[in-house]
Structure formats: structure tokens, C-alpha cells
Short mmCIF file of C-alpha atoms in Angstrom, two decimals:
data_model
loop_
_atom_site.label_atom_id
_atom_site.label_comp_id
_atom_site.label_asym_id
_atom_site.label_seq_id
_atom_site.Cartn_x
_atom_site.Cartn_y
_atom_site.Cartn_z
CA MET A 1 12.04 9.05 -19.86
CA PRO A 2 12.40 10.65 -22.99
CA GLN A 3 15.20 12.58 -23.68
CA THR A 4 13.24 15.21 -24.67
CA THR A 5 12.10 15.97 -21.15
CA THR A 6 12.04 18.40 -19.48
CA LEU A 7 13.16 18.83 -16.04
CA ILE A 8 11.93 21.04 -13.36
CA ILE A 9 13.91 21.91 -9.78
CA GLY A 10 11.33 22.06 -6.79
CA GLY A 11 8.12 21.74 -6.96
CA GLY A 12 6.05 24.61 -4.62
CA ALA A 13 4.17 26.65 -6.51
CA ALA A 14 6.03 27.79 -9.04
CA GLY A 15 6.64 25.02 -10.33
CA MET A 16 3.63 22.99 -9.92
CA THR A 17 2.46 25.73 -12.20
CA ALA A 18 5.17 25.26 -14.73
CA ALA A 19 4.90 22.17 -14.83
CA ILE A 20 0.85 22.59 -16.23
CA SER A 21 2.06 25.53 -18.03
CA LYS A 22 4.28 22.63 -19.60
CA ALA A 23 2.42 19.52 -19.66
CA ARG A 24 -0.81 21.15 -21.01
CA ARG A 25 1.23 21.40 -24.67
CA GLY A 26 1.57 17.45 -24.75
CA GLU A 27 5.44 17.79 -23.64
CA PRO A 28 6.70 15.56 -21.21
CA VAL A 29 7.80 17.24 -17.72
CA ILE A 30 9.06 15.66 -14.59
CA ILE A 31 9.16 17.71 -11.30
CA LEU A 32 12.15 16.97 -8.94
CA GLU A 33 10.92 17.27 -5.55
CA LYS A 34 13.45 17.59 -2.28
CA THR A 35 10.89 16.73 0.08
CA ALA A 36 8.33 13.59 -0.01
CA GLN A 37 5.55 16.31 -0.66
CA LEU A 38 4.60 18.40 -3.40
CA GLY A 39 3.35 21.98 -2.32
CA LYS A 40 4.56 22.18 1.48
CA LYS A 41 5.20 25.68 1.79
CA ILE A 42 1.71 26.47 0.14
CA LEU A 43 0.02 24.63 3.20
CA ALA A 44 1.57 27.36 5.29
CA SER A 45 1.26 30.62 3.59
CA GLY A 46 -1.68 32.92 5.38
CA ASN A 47 -2.03 31.30 8.17
CA GLY A 48 -3.06 27.95 5.93
CA ARG A 49 -5.32 29.30 4.25
CA CYS A 50 -3.58 30.69 1.22
CA ASN A 51 -3.31 34.13 -0.29
CA LEU A 52 -3.33 33.65 -3.42
CA LEU A 53 -2.73 36.69 -4.79
CA ASN A 54 -4.14 40.54 -4.50
CA GLU A 55 -6.42 42.55 -6.31
CA GLN A 56 -4.14 44.94 -7.32
CA LEU A 57 -1.44 43.20 -8.92
CA ASP A 58 1.47 45.17 -10.20
CA SER A 59 5.09 45.85 -9.82
CA SER A 60 4.50 48.65 -7.93
CA PHE A 61 4.66 46.08 -4.58
CA TYR A 62 7.95 44.84 -4.66
CA ASN A 63 11.27 45.80 -4.96
CA PRO A 64 12.35 48.54 -7.34
CA GLU A 65 15.64 46.02 -9.18
CA ALA A 66 12.56 43.23 -9.98
CA ARG A 67 9.90 45.50 -11.50
CA PRO A 68 10.95 45.67 -15.36
CA LEU A 69 10.92 41.73 -15.23
CA VAL A 70 7.66 41.96 -12.80
CA ASN A 71 6.26 43.95 -15.48
CA SER A 72 6.95 42.16 -18.68
CA VAL A 73 5.36 38.76 -16.43
CA PHE A 74 2.49 40.29 -15.47
CA SER A 75 1.59 41.96 -18.68
CA ARG A 76 1.08 38.16 -19.89
CA PHE A 77 -0.41 36.19 -16.97
CA GLY A 78 -1.08 38.48 -14.72
CA ARG A 79 -4.06 38.80 -12.10
CA ASN A 80 -6.83 38.15 -14.59
CA GLU A 81 -5.24 34.36 -15.77
CA ILE A 82 -4.50 33.71 -12.50
CA LEU A 83 -7.66 33.01 -11.21
CA ASN A 84 -9.06 31.78 -14.65
CA PHE A 85 -6.50 29.50 -14.32
CA PHE A 86 -7.72 28.50 -10.59
CA SER A 87 -10.96 28.42 -11.94
CA GLU A 88 -10.42 26.40 -14.61
CA LEU A 89 -9.07 23.76 -12.03
CA GLY A 90 -12.62 24.22 -10.20
CA LEU A 91 -11.05 26.33 -7.47
CA HIS A 92 -13.96 28.46 -5.40
CA TYR A 93 -11.98 32.04 -4.15
CA TYR A 94 -13.27 35.51 -2.72
CA SER A 95 -11.30 39.01 -2.14
CA GLN A 96 -10.93 40.34 1.60
CA GLY A 97 -9.79 43.38 1.92
CA GLY A 98 -8.21 43.18 -1.72
CA ARG A 99 -6.39 39.83 -0.69
CA ILE A 100 -8.32 37.10 -2.51
CA PHE A 101 -8.38 33.51 -0.79
CA PRO A 102 -10.03 29.92 -1.53
CA PHE A 103 -13.49 29.66 -0.55
CA THR A 104 -12.77 26.74 1.69
CA ASN A 105 -10.27 28.96 3.65
CA GLN A 106 -8.13 25.86 3.28
CA ALA A 107 -4.39 26.56 1.90
CA ALA A 108 -5.19 22.48 1.31
CA SER A 109 -7.83 23.28 -1.51
CA VAL A 110 -4.92 24.78 -2.92
CA LEU A 111 -2.42 22.17 -3.16
CA LYS A 112 -4.96 19.57 -4.22
CA VAL A 113 -6.17 21.08 -7.40
CA LEU A 114 -2.67 21.52 -8.07
CA GLU A 115 -1.81 18.04 -7.80
CA MET A 116 -4.92 16.91 -9.49
CA GLU A 117 -3.81 18.44 -12.00
CA ILE A 118 0.02 17.33 -12.20
CA GLN A 119 -2.30 13.46 -12.04
CA ARG A 120 -4.41 14.56 -14.98
CA LEU A 121 -1.90 15.82 -16.48
CA GLY A 122 0.78 12.55 -16.36
CA VAL A 123 3.31 14.71 -14.60
CA LYS A 124 6.09 12.24 -13.45
CA VAL A 125 6.77 13.36 -9.62
CA GLU A 126 10.34 12.51 -8.14
CA TYR A 127 10.68 12.09 -4.50
CA GLY A 128 13.25 13.07 -2.56
CA PHE A 129 15.78 14.45 -5.33
CA ASP A 130 18.08 16.47 -3.15
CA CYS A 131 20.03 18.39 -6.42
CA LEU A 132 23.52 19.02 -5.52
CA SER A 133 25.34 19.46 -8.82
CA ILE A 134 23.91 20.81 -12.16
CA ARG A 135 26.30 20.09 -15.18
CA LYS A 136 25.39 21.68 -18.88
CA THR A 137 26.02 19.10 -21.41
CA GLN A 138 26.53 19.68 -25.51
CA ASN A 139 22.68 18.27 -25.12
CA GLY A 140 21.14 20.07 -22.08
CA PHE A 141 21.92 19.36 -18.89
CA SER A 142 22.43 16.24 -16.19
CA LEU A 143 21.39 16.80 -12.33
CA GLN A 144 23.38 14.55 -9.74
CA ALA A 145 21.27 13.78 -6.52
CA ALA A 146 22.63 13.38 -2.92
CA ASP A 147 21.70 9.26 -3.12
CA GLY A 148 23.35 9.54 -5.93
CA ARG A 149 20.42 9.34 -8.77
CA GLN A 150 20.96 11.24 -11.98
CA GLN A 151 18.64 12.70 -14.49
CA THR A 152 18.94 14.78 -18.12
CA GLY A 153 16.84 17.13 -19.76
CA PRO A 154 17.99 18.98 -22.89
CA SER A 155 15.97 22.07 -20.44
CA LEU A 156 15.74 23.16 -17.06
CA ILE A 157 13.63 25.23 -15.06
CA LEU A 158 14.48 26.26 -11.48
CA THR A 159 11.77 26.85 -9.12
CA GLY A 160 13.76 25.66 -5.65
CA GLY A 161 12.10 28.35 -3.80
CA GLY A 162 13.97 31.49 -1.27
CA CYS A 163 15.89 30.53 2.21
CA THR A 164 11.96 30.34 4.69
CA TYR A 165 11.02 27.71 6.16
CA PRO A 166 13.80 25.05 5.46
CA SER A 167 12.42 22.56 6.66
CA PHE A 168 9.94 22.71 3.82
CA GLY A 169 12.77 22.46 1.31
CA SER A 170 13.60 25.85 0.87
CA ASP A 171 17.16 26.38 1.88
CA GLY A 172 18.77 28.42 -0.43
CA SER A 173 19.75 25.67 -2.17
CA GLY A 174 18.89 27.13 -5.10
CA TYR A 175 20.98 29.82 -5.34
CA LYS A 176 24.16 27.34 -4.95
CA LEU A 177 22.49 25.79 -8.22
CA ALA A 178 22.67 29.16 -10.10
CA ALA A 179 25.66 30.28 -9.18
CA SER A 180 28.52 26.62 -10.33
CA LEU A 181 26.09 27.61 -13.59
CA GLY A 182 27.56 31.02 -13.28
CA HIS A 183 24.65 33.86 -12.01
CA ARG A 184 25.10 36.09 -9.82
CA ILE A 185 23.42 35.94 -6.54
CA ILE A 186 22.00 39.44 -4.27
CA LYS A 187 22.56 38.86 -0.25
CA PRO A 188 19.71 36.40 0.46
CA ILE A 189 18.11 37.94 4.09
CA PRO A 190 14.74 37.52 5.63
CA SER A 191 11.86 39.58 4.99
CA THR A 192 8.54 40.25 6.33
CA VAL A 193 10.44 39.19 9.71
CA PRO A 194 9.48 39.87 13.24
CA LEU A 195 12.89 41.98 14.98
CA VAL A 196 14.74 41.59 18.31
CA VAL A 197 14.47 44.49 20.24
CA LYS A 198 16.73 44.88 23.91
CA ASP A 199 14.07 46.23 25.29
CA PRO A 200 12.64 45.51 28.99
CA PHE A 201 9.11 46.52 28.57
CA CYS A 202 8.86 44.33 25.77
CA HIS A 203 9.94 40.98 28.02
CA LEU A 204 7.59 42.47 30.80
CA LEU A 205 4.69 42.81 28.09
CA GLN A 206 5.19 39.85 26.30
CA GLY A 207 2.42 38.20 24.56
CA GLN A 208 0.14 41.60 24.49
CA ARG A 209 -1.15 42.88 21.61
CA ILE A 210 -1.79 46.52 20.86
CA ILE A 211 -2.77 48.67 17.78
CA ALA A 212 -0.22 51.08 17.12
CA ARG A 213 2.05 52.60 14.37
CA ALA A 214 5.44 52.99 13.68
CA GLN A 215 7.92 53.77 11.36
CA SER A 216 11.82 52.80 11.13
CA ARG A 217 14.50 55.31 11.73
CA ILE A 218 18.12 54.67 9.97
CA ARG A 219 20.77 56.29 10.47
CA ASP A 220 18.61 59.40 11.00
CA LYS A 221 16.14 58.79 8.01
CA ALA A 222 12.81 58.32 8.68
CA GLY A 223 10.44 55.93 6.92
CA THR A 224 6.98 55.26 5.78
CA PRO A 225 4.10 55.64 8.97
CA VAL A 226 2.81 52.35 9.00
CA ASP A 227 -0.29 50.81 10.96
CA GLY A 228 -1.25 47.08 12.44
CA GLU A 229 -1.20 45.32 14.81
CA LEU A 230 1.89 44.99 17.30
CA LEU A 231 2.58 42.33 19.61
CA PHE A 232 5.53 42.04 22.68
CA THR A 233 7.06 39.25 22.43
CA LYS A 234 10.05 38.27 24.69
CA TYR A 235 13.10 38.50 22.29
CA GLY A 236 11.35 41.79 20.97
CA LEU A 237 8.95 43.17 18.36
CA SER A 238 6.45 41.36 16.27
CA GLY A 239 2.34 41.28 14.63
CA SER A 240 1.93 42.32 11.12
CA LEU A 241 2.61 46.21 11.32
CA ILE A 242 6.47 44.75 12.43
CA LEU A 243 5.97 42.68 9.08
CA ASP A 244 5.42 44.52 7.09
CA ILE A 245 7.57 47.42 8.12
CA SER A 246 10.67 45.24 8.64
CA GLN A 247 11.81 44.88 5.19
CA GLU A 248 13.76 47.56 5.34
CA ILE A 249 15.25 46.77 8.65
CA SER A 250 16.65 43.66 7.87
CA LEU A 251 18.12 45.39 4.66
CA ALA A 252 19.81 47.77 6.87
CA ILE A 253 21.27 45.17 9.34
CA ASN A 254 21.66 42.34 6.69
CA ARG A 255 22.85 43.49 4.50
CA LEU A 256 24.48 46.83 4.82
CA ASN A 257 25.80 46.12 8.25
CA ILE A 258 24.55 48.77 9.81
CA LYS A 259 24.05 49.19 13.56
CA ASP A 260 21.79 52.80 13.75
CA VAL A 261 18.56 51.27 13.36
CA SER A 262 15.23 51.84 15.14
CA LEU A 263 11.58 52.39 15.62
CA GLU A 264 9.78 54.82 16.51
CA ILE A 265 6.19 53.56 17.62
CA ASP A 266 2.92 55.58 18.64
CA LEU A 267 1.38 53.54 20.81
CA ILE A 268 -2.01 55.38 20.76
CA PRO A 269 -2.69 56.02 17.38
CA PHE A 270 -6.58 56.71 17.95
CA ILE A 271 -5.90 59.41 19.50
CA GLU A 272 -3.76 63.21 18.37
CA PRO A 273 -1.27 64.17 20.37
CA LYS A 274 -2.94 67.35 21.67
CA GLN A 275 -6.20 65.51 22.50
CA LEU A 276 -4.08 62.69 24.92
CA GLU A 277 -2.22 65.40 26.37
CA THR A 278 -5.92 66.98 27.80
CA GLU A 279 -7.25 63.58 28.77
CA LEU A 280 -4.23 62.62 30.94
CA LEU A 281 -3.97 65.98 32.52
CA LYS A 282 -7.84 65.89 33.35
CA ARG A 283 -7.22 62.33 34.93
CA ARG A 284 -4.74 63.83 36.20
CA LYS A 285 -6.83 66.61 38.04
CA THR A 286 -9.43 63.86 39.25
CA GLY A 287 -6.74 62.25 41.37
CA LEU A 288 -6.48 58.60 39.68
CA SER A 289 -3.64 57.07 40.86
CA PRO A 290 -0.71 56.26 38.33
CA GLU A 291 -1.75 52.73 37.29
CA GLU A 292 -4.52 53.92 36.55
CA MET A 293 -3.96 56.94 33.87
CA LEU A 294 -3.94 54.73 31.05
CA THR A 295 -7.09 52.55 31.47
CA GLY A 296 -9.74 52.05 29.18
CA ILE A 297 -6.87 53.69 26.75
CA LEU A 298 -4.26 50.68 26.48
CA PRO A 299 -5.00 46.63 28.31
CA ASN A 300 -4.72 46.90 31.52
CA LYS A 301 -1.03 45.14 31.30
CA LEU A 302 0.19 47.61 29.18
CA CYS A 303 -1.20 50.26 32.14
CA MET A 304 1.03 48.76 34.52
CA ALA A 305 3.86 48.92 32.83
CA PHE A 306 3.89 52.50 31.55
CA LYS A 307 2.29 53.88 35.42
CA GLN A 308 6.60 54.89 36.18
CA LEU A 309 5.75 57.91 33.12
CA PHE A 310 3.40 59.00 36.12
CA GLU A 311 5.19 58.56 38.82
CA LYS A 312 8.05 61.13 37.41
CA ASP A 313 6.95 62.40 34.43
CA ASN A 314 3.83 65.12 33.96
CA PRO A 315 0.84 64.52 31.85
CA ALA A 316 2.03 66.37 28.75
CA LYS A 317 5.70 64.46 29.07
CA ALA A 318 4.59 61.20 29.47
CA ALA A 319 1.75 61.97 26.74
CA ALA A 320 4.56 62.75 24.37
CA LYS A 321 6.65 59.37 24.82
CA LEU A 322 3.55 57.87 24.20
CA LYS A 323 2.96 59.28 20.84
CA ASN A 324 6.84 58.37 20.07
CA TRP A 325 7.95 55.23 22.50
CA ARG A 326 11.43 54.43 20.86
CA PHE A 327 13.20 51.17 20.42
CA GLU A 328 16.36 50.48 19.41
CA VAL A 329 16.50 47.93 17.22
CA SER A 330 19.92 45.32 17.25
CA GLY A 331 18.51 42.15 14.41
CA THR A 332 15.41 40.39 12.73
CA ARG A 333 15.04 37.00 14.04
CA GLY A 334 16.34 34.22 11.19
CA TRP A 335 14.57 32.00 8.29
CA ASN A 336 12.92 30.07 10.19
CA GLU A 337 10.13 33.24 11.47
CA ALA A 338 10.94 35.07 7.96
CA GLU A 339 7.96 34.52 5.49
CA PHE A 340 9.87 35.52 2.06
CA THR A 341 13.67 36.05 1.20
CA ALA A 342 14.64 39.26 -0.10
CA GLY A 343 17.96 38.80 -2.81
CA GLY A 344 17.87 35.85 -4.88
CA ILE A 345 19.35 35.62 -8.27
CA ASP A 346 20.38 38.96 -10.25
CA THR A 347 17.05 39.58 -12.87
CA GLY A 348 19.49 41.43 -15.16
CA GLU A 349 20.91 38.02 -16.06
CA ILE A 350 16.86 36.94 -16.89
CA ASP A 351 15.15 37.50 -20.09
CA PRO A 352 11.98 39.30 -19.50
CA GLN A 353 10.32 37.81 -22.18
CA THR A 354 10.99 34.04 -21.22
CA LEU A 355 12.65 33.79 -18.25
CA GLU A 356 15.13 32.20 -19.46
CA SER A 357 18.79 32.90 -18.40
CA LYS A 358 21.19 35.06 -20.92
CA LEU A 359 23.93 33.60 -19.69
CA VAL A 360 22.97 29.08 -20.06
CA LYS A 361 20.52 28.79 -22.73
CA GLY A 362 17.71 26.11 -21.69
CA LEU A 363 18.21 27.42 -18.25
CA TYR A 364 14.43 29.37 -16.67
CA LEU A 365 13.78 30.89 -13.49
CA ALA A 366 10.62 31.28 -11.34
CA GLY A 367 9.75 31.89 -8.04
CA GLU A 368 11.61 33.32 -5.27
CA VAL A 369 14.82 32.15 -6.14
CA LEU A 370 15.11 35.12 -8.60
CA ASP A 371 16.02 38.53 -6.83
CA VAL A 372 12.02 39.22 -6.93
CA ASN A 373 10.23 40.33 -3.51
CA GLY A 374 6.76 41.53 -3.27
CA VAL A 375 5.23 43.25 0.26
CA ARG A 376 3.04 41.39 2.47
CA GLY A 377 -0.91 40.50 0.83
CA GLY A 378 -0.52 37.53 -2.02
CA TYR A 379 1.96 38.98 -4.18
CA ASN A 380 4.80 36.79 -3.68
CA LEU A 381 2.82 34.22 -3.96
CA GLY A 382 1.85 35.81 -7.69
CA TRP A 383 4.84 35.83 -8.41
CA ALA A 384 5.12 31.97 -8.14
CA TRP A 385 1.99 31.53 -9.72
CA ALA A 386 2.74 33.64 -12.44
CA SER A 387 6.66 33.44 -13.27
CA GLY A 388 6.50 29.50 -12.62
CA TYR A 389 3.59 29.81 -15.53
CA ILE A 390 5.67 31.35 -17.85
CA ALA A 391 8.35 29.79 -17.66
CA GLY A 392 6.78 26.27 -18.42
CA LEU A 393 5.55 28.25 -21.88
CA ASN A 394 8.68 28.84 -23.31
#
């Protein structure tokens, strides 16, 4: 292999895009992928549909610490450039509620067009390369794999991913490699993740879904209300509503070790408090049984579960509880159930123009390995495509 070959650790969204960006300029590049396949997490994204990015791709949807870096990258490779990139690869796409998906509704289509371009450009891929160590040399970098293989090159792009879905290759090893080269790592925690709630109602109602509204309460400080689908599980709460609100809760519990964390959930957000109270008083006067009081308002299983409210409380008190049911949160689920990682390599140690490390010349970083995390809706993949492309370009 030529001594001028750029090494890329990680064959995910950022790594593949970086390889294409680099190889299109006629420069030799090799992807060193830990698993036996490129882009395994791409296949799992968007419930198998691959939410490519969002129509509103800007830094306000990312953690505050990362916004200067995100702004810099998106100013050169943002929404339009990403869409043009995929159009040139032959992928057709559509927008649904601001989220952009391939027309095939198959993540496999996204992965296939990337693989076709990698093959066309002659990018080498070495599979099963589990990088254990990186050594900075006079001429660049020397990499050692778990099975004894070695690779050397003048420059290195680290796109090792975060910690989510470790079976797909993202097990946090990229952080250890970056730390070995002197980089500061912001503690990675699971983000966009189901919550553990020890409440008998959760176990009783497991599998039930409703549309609800929730807000977090951390040490008596209320968060921003969020609407969405709530799913009761045997361990607690999930669904799009919980995933959207979970980041600030995970930060409090997993990074700040705060114990006083709860959720206040409006189980009937489509009826105003006074209107609900009036409706329940009317139903009580007609002689409905406790288990019939919420019929037509909530699913039948929930009507049965909440019948005790009408056995011991008057309709006004029951209405108040249903509009503000408090669940104490004891923790979050783990990396196998989290969609994203919050934390990673400190973005203050990265050149915002080139994505080169300020500490190690010739080292570039892209994707989820950096402390950049966006909300749900295509923002994290959007960052992966953009940062990978800019890292490869430089």
C-alpha cells in the first residue's frame, strides 16, 4: 500500500462519506472497519427507512457546546450539499414532516449507493480490523489491530462512532483511541433512550400506547413540554414522547448523578382541564361505573387501570391527576436501546474549519465520536454525512 494512503477508522456513515470525499480527488484511502460489513448502523436507522437528514438542518438542534463547530461544517456542506451528494449517487428521496427519506423507504438503498461509489473509486476496505492502538510517528500514524495486523499512513480520520448498538461495532473504542492521543472525552451517556420508572401502572399497562404530553422535572425545575406517543413497558416508559424528552433526563441521572428526577405526564392532552372536569362530572351523574368513566377517552385497558381514581376521588380530583400524573424516574435503559450518544471528544480541541485535531497534526475527527449530538429527526445522520465529507476534503 502506498505510504501516502489516508487511513480511516470506521466504515459507518461518516467514514464512508469521508472516503468518498477523499478518493474523488484521486487520493488513495483505506477504510479500516471493525465488523464484516460497512454501514451496519445505517441499516438500522429510521426503523430501517434511514432518515437521511432534516429540512431544517442548523446548529440550534444540537447540544450548545457543539454549535460553533456544527455551524462551520454546515456552512460548507449543509442540507443542499448533502442532498446533491446523494442525488449524484442516484438516490431519490422525499420529505415527510421535515424528515427526508429515500423513496424506496429502505436504508439498504442508502448503503448500496454509498458502497457502489466506494467500489467505483477503488477505495480499499479492510474488514475485521479492530484497532487497539494508534502511535504517532515521524511520518504519520501506525495502527495496530487486535489480530496483529498493522497499517501506516501520513494522515488519519477517526470516525469510530459512539456507544449505541455495540453489536454494530460502535462500542466506544474510538474514545479510548482519541484519549490515548491526548484528547479530552466528555463522558458518553445514552441519549434518546427509554426511561426506567418503578411504577405499578407501567407494568400493568405494558404494551399500551397513547398520545400524551410530558415535561421533565429535575430538582423541581420544569423542562419544556413535549407531545408524542407514550408507550408503557414492563420496566417503565418509552415511545417517541419519551425518546424526545430523555436527553436532559439522561444527562441529569447519568452524568450529574441527580436523583430527584421525575416526569409529569398529561394523559389526556386533547381535552382542557376544566372541560375534562365537566365531562367527568356529567358522566358521574349518569351513573357510570368507575371502569366506564373514561370510556371513549382512553383505551379500555387504561379505563380499567384508572378506575380506582373514581372509587376514591371525586371527578374534579381525578381530572387533575389525569392531567398531571407524576412518574419518578430511577434511570435509563442502556446502550443497546439508546438511539444516540451524548458526549465524546471535546469539540473545543478540533479545528472548526478542517476538523483536524488541534493536538495531533494529521488527525481528523468526524461523526458521533465527537461531542456532537442532535435531536431526533435526521440531525445525527446529517452531522455524520457533513462532518465526514469535510474531514475527507481537508
